[in-house]
PDB file of C-alpha atoms in Angstrom:
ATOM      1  CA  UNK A   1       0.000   0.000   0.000  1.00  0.00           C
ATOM      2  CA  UNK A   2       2.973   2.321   0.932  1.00  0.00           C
ATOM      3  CA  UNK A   3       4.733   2.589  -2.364  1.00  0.00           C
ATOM      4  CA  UNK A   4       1.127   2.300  -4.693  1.00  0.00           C
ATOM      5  CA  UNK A   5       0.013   5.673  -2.701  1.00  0.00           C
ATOM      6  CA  UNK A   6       3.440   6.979  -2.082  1.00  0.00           C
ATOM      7  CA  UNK A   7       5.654   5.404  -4.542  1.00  0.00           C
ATOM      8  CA  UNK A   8       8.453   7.664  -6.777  1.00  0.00           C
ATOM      9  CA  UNK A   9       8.245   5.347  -9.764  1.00  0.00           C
ATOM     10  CA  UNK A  10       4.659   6.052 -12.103  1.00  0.00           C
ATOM     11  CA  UNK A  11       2.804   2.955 -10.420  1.00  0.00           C
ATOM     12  CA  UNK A  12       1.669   5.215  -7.494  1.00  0.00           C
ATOM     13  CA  UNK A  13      -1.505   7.830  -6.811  1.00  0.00           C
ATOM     14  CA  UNK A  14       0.988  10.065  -6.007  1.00  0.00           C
ATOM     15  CA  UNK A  15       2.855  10.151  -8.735  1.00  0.00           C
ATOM     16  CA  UNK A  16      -0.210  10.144 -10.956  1.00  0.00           C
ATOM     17  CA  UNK A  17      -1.419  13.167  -9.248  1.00  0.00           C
ATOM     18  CA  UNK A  18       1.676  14.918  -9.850  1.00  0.00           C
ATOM     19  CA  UNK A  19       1.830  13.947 -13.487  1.00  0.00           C
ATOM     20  CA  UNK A  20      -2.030  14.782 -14.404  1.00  0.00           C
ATOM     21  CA  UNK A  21      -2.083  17.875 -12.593  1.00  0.00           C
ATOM     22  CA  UNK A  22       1.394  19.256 -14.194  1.00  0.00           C
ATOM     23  CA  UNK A  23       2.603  19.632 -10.555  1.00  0.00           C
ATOM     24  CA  UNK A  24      -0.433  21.296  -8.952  1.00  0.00           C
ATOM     25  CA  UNK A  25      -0.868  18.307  -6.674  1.00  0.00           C
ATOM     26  CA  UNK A  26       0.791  16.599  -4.402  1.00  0.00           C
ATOM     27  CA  UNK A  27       0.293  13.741  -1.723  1.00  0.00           C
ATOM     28  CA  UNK A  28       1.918  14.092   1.278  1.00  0.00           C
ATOM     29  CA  UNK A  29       1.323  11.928   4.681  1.00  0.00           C
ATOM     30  CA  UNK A  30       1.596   9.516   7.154  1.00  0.00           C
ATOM     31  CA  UNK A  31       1.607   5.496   6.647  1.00  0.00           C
ATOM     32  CA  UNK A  32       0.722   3.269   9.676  1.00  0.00           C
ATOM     33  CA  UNK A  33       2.099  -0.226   9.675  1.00  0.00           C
ATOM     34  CA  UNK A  34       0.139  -3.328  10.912  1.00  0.00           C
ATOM     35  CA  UNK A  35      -2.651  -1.404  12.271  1.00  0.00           C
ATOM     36  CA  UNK A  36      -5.280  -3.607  14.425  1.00  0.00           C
ATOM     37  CA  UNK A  37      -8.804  -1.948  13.565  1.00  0.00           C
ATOM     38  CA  UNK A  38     -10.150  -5.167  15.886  1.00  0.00           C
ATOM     39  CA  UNK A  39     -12.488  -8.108  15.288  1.00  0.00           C
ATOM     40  CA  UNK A  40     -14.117  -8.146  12.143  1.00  0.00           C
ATOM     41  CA  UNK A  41     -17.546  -6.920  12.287  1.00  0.00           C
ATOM     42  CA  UNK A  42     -20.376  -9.168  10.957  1.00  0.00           C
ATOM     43  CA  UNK A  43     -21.155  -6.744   8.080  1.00  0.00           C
ATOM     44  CA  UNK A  44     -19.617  -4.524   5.944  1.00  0.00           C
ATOM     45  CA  UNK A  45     -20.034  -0.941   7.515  1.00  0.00           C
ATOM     46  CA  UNK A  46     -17.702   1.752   6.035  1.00  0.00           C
ATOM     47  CA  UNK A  47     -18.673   3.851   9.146  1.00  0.00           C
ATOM     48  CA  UNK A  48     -17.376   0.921  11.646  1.00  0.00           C
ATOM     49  CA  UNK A  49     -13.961   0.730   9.164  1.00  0.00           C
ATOM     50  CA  UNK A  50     -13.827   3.965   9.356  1.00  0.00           C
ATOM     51  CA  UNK A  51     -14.165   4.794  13.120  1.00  0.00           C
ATOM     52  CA  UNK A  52     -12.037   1.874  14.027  1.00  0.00           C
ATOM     53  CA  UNK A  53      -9.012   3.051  11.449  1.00  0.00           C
ATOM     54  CA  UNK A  54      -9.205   7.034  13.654  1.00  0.00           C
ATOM     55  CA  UNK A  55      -9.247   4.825  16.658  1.00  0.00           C
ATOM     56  CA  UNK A  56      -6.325   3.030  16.161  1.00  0.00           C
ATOM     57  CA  UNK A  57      -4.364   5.526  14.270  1.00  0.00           C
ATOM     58  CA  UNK A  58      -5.220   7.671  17.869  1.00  0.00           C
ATOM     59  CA  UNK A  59      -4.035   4.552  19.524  1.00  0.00           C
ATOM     60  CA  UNK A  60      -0.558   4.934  18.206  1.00  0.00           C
ATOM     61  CA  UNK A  61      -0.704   9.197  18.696  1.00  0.00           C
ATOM     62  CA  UNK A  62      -1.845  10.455  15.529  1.00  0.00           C
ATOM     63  CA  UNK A  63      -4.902  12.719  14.721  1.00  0.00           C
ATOM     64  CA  UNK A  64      -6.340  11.664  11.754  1.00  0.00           C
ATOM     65  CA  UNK A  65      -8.980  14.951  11.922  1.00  0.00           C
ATOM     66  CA  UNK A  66      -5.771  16.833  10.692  1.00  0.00           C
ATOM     67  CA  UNK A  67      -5.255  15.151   7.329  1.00  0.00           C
ATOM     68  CA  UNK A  68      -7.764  15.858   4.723  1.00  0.00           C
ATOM     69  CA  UNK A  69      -7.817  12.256   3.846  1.00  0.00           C
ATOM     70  CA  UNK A  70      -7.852   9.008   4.971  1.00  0.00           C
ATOM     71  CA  UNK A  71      -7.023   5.799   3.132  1.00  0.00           C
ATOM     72  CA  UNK A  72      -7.816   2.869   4.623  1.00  0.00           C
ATOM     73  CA  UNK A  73      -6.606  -0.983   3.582  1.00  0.00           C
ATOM     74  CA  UNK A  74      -8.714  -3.912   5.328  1.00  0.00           C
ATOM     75  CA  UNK A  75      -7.290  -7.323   5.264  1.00  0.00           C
ATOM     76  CA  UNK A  76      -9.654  -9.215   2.768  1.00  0.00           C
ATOM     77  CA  UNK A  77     -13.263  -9.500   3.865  1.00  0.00           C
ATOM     78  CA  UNK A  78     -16.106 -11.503   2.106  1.00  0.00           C
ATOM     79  CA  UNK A  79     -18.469  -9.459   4.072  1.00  0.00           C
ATOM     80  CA  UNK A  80     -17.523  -6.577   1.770  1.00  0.00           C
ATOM     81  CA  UNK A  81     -18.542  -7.447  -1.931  1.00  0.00           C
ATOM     82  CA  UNK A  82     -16.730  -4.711  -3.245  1.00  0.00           C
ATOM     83  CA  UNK A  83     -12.316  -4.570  -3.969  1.00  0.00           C
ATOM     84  CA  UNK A  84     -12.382  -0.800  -2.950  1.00  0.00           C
ATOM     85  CA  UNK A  85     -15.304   1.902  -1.712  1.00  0.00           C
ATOM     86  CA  UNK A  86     -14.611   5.539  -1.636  1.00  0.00           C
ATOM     87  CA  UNK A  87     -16.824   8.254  -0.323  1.00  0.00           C
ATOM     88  CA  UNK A  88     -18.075  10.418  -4.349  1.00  0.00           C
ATOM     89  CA  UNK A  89     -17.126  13.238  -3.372  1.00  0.00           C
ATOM     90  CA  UNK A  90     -15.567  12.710  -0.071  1.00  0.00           C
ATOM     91  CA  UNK A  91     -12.416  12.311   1.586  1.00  0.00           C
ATOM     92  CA  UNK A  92     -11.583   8.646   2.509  1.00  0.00           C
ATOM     93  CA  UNK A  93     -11.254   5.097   0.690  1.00  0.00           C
ATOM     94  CA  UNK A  94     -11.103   1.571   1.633  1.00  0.00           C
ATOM     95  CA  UNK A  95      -9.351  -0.801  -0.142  1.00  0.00           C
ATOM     96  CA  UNK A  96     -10.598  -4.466   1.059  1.00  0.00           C
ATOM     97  CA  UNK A  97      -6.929  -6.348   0.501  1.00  0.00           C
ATOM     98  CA  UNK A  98      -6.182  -4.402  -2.832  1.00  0.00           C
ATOM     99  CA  UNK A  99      -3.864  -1.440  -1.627  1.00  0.00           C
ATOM    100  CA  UNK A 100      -1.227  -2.756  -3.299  1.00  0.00           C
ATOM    101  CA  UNK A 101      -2.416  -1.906  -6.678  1.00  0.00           C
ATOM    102  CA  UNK A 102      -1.829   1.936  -7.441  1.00  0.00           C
ATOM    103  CA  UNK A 103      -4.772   1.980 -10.147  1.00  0.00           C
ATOM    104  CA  UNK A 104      -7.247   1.066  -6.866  1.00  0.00           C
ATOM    105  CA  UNK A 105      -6.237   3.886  -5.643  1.00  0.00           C
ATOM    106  CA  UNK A 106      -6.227   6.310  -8.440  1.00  0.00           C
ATOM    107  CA  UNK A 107      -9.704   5.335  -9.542  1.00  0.00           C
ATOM    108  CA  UNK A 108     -11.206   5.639  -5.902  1.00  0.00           C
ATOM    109  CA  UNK A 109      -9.222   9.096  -5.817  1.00  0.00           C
ATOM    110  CA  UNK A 110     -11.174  10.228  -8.941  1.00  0.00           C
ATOM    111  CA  UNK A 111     -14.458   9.144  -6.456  1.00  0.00           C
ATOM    112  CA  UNK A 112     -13.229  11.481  -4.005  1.00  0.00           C
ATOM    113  CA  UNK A 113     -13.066  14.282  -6.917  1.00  0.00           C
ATOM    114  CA  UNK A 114     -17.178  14.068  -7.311  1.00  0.00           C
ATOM    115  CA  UNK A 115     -16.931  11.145 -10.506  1.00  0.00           C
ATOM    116  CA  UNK A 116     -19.126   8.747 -10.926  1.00  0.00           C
ATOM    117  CA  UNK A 117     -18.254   5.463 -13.379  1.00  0.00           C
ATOM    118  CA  UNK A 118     -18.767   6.946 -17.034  1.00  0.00           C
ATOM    119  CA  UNK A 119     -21.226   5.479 -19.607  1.00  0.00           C
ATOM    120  CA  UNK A 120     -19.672   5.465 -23.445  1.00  0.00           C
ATOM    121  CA  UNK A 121     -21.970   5.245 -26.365  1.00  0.00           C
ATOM    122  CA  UNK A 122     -21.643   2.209 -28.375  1.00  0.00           C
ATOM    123  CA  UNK A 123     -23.144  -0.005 -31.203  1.00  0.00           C
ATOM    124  CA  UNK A 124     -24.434   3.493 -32.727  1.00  0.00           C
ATOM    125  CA  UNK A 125     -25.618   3.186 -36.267  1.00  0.00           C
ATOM    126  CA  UNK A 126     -23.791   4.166 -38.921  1.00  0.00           C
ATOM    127  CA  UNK A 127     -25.499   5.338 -42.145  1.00  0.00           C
ATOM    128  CA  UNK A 128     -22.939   6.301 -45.663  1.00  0.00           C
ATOM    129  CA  UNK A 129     -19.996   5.022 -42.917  1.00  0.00           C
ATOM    130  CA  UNK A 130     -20.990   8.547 -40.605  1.00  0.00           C
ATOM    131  CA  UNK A 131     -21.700   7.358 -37.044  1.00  0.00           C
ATOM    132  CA  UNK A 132     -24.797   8.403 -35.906  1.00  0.00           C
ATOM    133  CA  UNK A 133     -25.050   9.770 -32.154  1.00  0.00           C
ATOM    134  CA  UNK A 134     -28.068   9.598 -30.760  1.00  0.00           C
ATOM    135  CA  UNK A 135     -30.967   7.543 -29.267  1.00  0.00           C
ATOM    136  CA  UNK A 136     -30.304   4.383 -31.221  1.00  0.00           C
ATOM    137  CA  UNK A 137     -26.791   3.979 -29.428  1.00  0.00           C
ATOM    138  CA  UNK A 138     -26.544   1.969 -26.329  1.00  0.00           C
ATOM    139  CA  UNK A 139     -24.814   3.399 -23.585  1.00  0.00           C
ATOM    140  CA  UNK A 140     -23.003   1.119 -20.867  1.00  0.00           C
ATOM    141  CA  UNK A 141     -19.219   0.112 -20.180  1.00  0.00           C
ATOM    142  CA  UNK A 142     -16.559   2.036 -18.556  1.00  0.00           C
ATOM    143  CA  UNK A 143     -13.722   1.619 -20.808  1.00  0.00           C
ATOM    144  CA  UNK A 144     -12.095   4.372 -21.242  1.00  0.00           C
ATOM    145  CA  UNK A 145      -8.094   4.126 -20.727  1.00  0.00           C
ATOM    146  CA  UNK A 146      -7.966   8.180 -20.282  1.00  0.00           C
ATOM    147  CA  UNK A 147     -10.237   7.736 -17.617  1.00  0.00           C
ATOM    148  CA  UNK A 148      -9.017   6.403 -14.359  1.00  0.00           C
ATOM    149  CA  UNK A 149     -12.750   6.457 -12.887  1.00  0.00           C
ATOM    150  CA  UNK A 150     -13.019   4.093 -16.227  1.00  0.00           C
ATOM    151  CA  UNK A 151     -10.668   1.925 -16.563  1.00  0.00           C
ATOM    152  CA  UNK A 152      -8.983  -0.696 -15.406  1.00  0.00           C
ATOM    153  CA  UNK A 153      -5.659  -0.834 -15.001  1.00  0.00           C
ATOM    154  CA  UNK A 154      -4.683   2.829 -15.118  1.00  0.00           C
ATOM    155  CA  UNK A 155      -1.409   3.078 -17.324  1.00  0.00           C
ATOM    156  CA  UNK A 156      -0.230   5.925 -15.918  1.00  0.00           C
ATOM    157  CA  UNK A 157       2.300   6.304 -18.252  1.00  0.00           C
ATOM    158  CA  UNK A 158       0.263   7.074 -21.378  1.00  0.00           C
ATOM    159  CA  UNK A 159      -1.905   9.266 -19.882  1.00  0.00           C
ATOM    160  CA  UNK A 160      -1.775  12.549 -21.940  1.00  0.00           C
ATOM    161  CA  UNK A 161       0.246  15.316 -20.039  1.00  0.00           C
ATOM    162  CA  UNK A 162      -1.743  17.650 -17.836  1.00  0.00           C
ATOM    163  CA  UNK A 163      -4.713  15.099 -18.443  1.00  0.00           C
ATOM    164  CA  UNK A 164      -6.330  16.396 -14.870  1.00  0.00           C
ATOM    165  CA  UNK A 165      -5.652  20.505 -15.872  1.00  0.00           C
ATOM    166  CA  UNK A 166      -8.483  19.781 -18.236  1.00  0.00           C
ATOM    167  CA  UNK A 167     -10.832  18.217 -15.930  1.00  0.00           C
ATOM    168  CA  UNK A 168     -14.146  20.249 -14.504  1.00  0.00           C
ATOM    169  CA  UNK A 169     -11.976  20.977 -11.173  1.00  0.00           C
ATOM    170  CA  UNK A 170     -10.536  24.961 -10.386  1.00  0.00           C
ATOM    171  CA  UNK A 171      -6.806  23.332  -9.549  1.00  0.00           C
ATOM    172  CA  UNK A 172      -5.046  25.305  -7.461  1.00  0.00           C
ATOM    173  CA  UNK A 173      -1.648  24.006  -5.796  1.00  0.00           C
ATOM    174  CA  UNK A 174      -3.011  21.593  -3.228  1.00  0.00           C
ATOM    175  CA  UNK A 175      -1.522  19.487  -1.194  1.00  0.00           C
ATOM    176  CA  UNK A 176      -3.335  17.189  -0.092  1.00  0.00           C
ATOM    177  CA  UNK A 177      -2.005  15.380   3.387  1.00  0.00           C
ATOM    178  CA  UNK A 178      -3.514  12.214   4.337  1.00  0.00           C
ATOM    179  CA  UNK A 179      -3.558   9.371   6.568  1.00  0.00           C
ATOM    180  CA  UNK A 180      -2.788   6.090   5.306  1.00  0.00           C
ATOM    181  CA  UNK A 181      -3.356   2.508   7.309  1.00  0.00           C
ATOM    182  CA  UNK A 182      -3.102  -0.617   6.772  1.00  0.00           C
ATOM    183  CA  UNK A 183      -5.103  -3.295   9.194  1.00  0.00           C
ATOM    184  CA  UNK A 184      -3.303  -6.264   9.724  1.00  0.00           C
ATOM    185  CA  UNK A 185      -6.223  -8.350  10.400  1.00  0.00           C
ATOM    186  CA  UNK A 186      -7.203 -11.003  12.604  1.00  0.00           C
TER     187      UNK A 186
END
C-alpha cells in the first residue's frame, strides 16, 4: 500500500497526481504499519472501518482529523462485496486487501473528486460510414483508458500530459495530506 500511494516510480496515486495535474498536486502523509482496527464486524459498515481506522491511528498518537484524507486498507473481507469503496465526493477510501495496486487507488481518488463510473456510447448506427449519435446507441461500459474512474488498469504512463488541468476541477496548488493505514487483520 505504501509505495502504490506513495511510490516515486509512475505505479503510485501520487505520482499520478503529480503527473495529471502538471505539478499542482501533491500527496503528502503519514503510513501506519500493521494497524489492528479489531475483530471483524459481521457486516460490511464503512462507518465501523472507518471509526475503528481514527481509533487506532489515535491509539498509536496520531490525529487523523488533521489530514484531509484518509485511506484505509482492510485485510480481505467476504463481508464486503466490493475490492475498494470511496466516499463520491468525499475524503476517505477503503481498499478491502487491494492497496497494493496503485490503479485502486487512483480510480477511488477520482471518487473522491465528485466522478461517478462513465457510460460510453456504443453499437451506434452508422449510415454512408458517418456514425450516428443519438438515441439508437446503447450506452453502458466504462472503458475508457484516459479515464481512471473508467478503466482498469490505469497506465499511468500514457496518460496525456496535464490530463487532470483539463478536468471540470478549479486546480489550485493543493496538497493534499492524508492518513494512510493498513489493518493487519485477525
Amino acid at each position: 500500500m505504501n509505495k502504490a500511494v506513495y511510490g516515486d516510480d509512475h505505479a503510485s496515486l501520487r505520482r499520478y497526481l503529480e503527473l495529471a495535474s502538471h505539478g499542482k498536486l501533491t500527496l503528502e502523509g503519514t503510513f501506519l504499519y500493521d494497524i489492528d482496527l479489531g475483530d471483524r464486524p459481521s457486516t460490511c459498515s464503512t462507518t465501523s472501518i472507518l471509526d475503528a481506522a481514527r481509533k487506532a491511528a489515535r491509539a498509536r498518537g496520531e490525529e487523523p482529523d488533521q489530514y484531509n484524507y484518509l485511506f484505509v486498507d482492510i485485510s480481505r473481507s467476504s463481508q464486503c462485496k466490493w475490492d475498494a469503496i470511496a466516499a463520491t465526493p468525499g475524503n476517505w477510501i477503503i481498499a478491502n486487501a487491494t492497496g497494493h495496486k496503485y490503479w485502486t487507488w487512483a480510480h477511488e481518488f477520482g471518487h473522491n473528486l465528485g466522478a461517478n463510473h462513465p457510460d460510453t456510447l456504443q453499437n451506434c448506427p452508422a449510415i454512408d460510414g458517418v456514425v450516428q449519435v443519438g438515441s439508437r446507441c446503447q450506452t453502458g461500459g466504462i472503458n475508457d483508458p484516459t479515464d481512471p474512474v473508467g478503466s482498469f488498469p490505469l497506465v499511468t504512463n500514457s496518460m496525456p500530459d496535464g490530463y487532470l488541468k483539463t478536468a471540470c476541477i478549479d486546480w489550485q496548488s493543493w496538497t493534499l495530506h492524508h492518513r494512510a493505514i493498513m489493518d493487519r487483520g485477525r
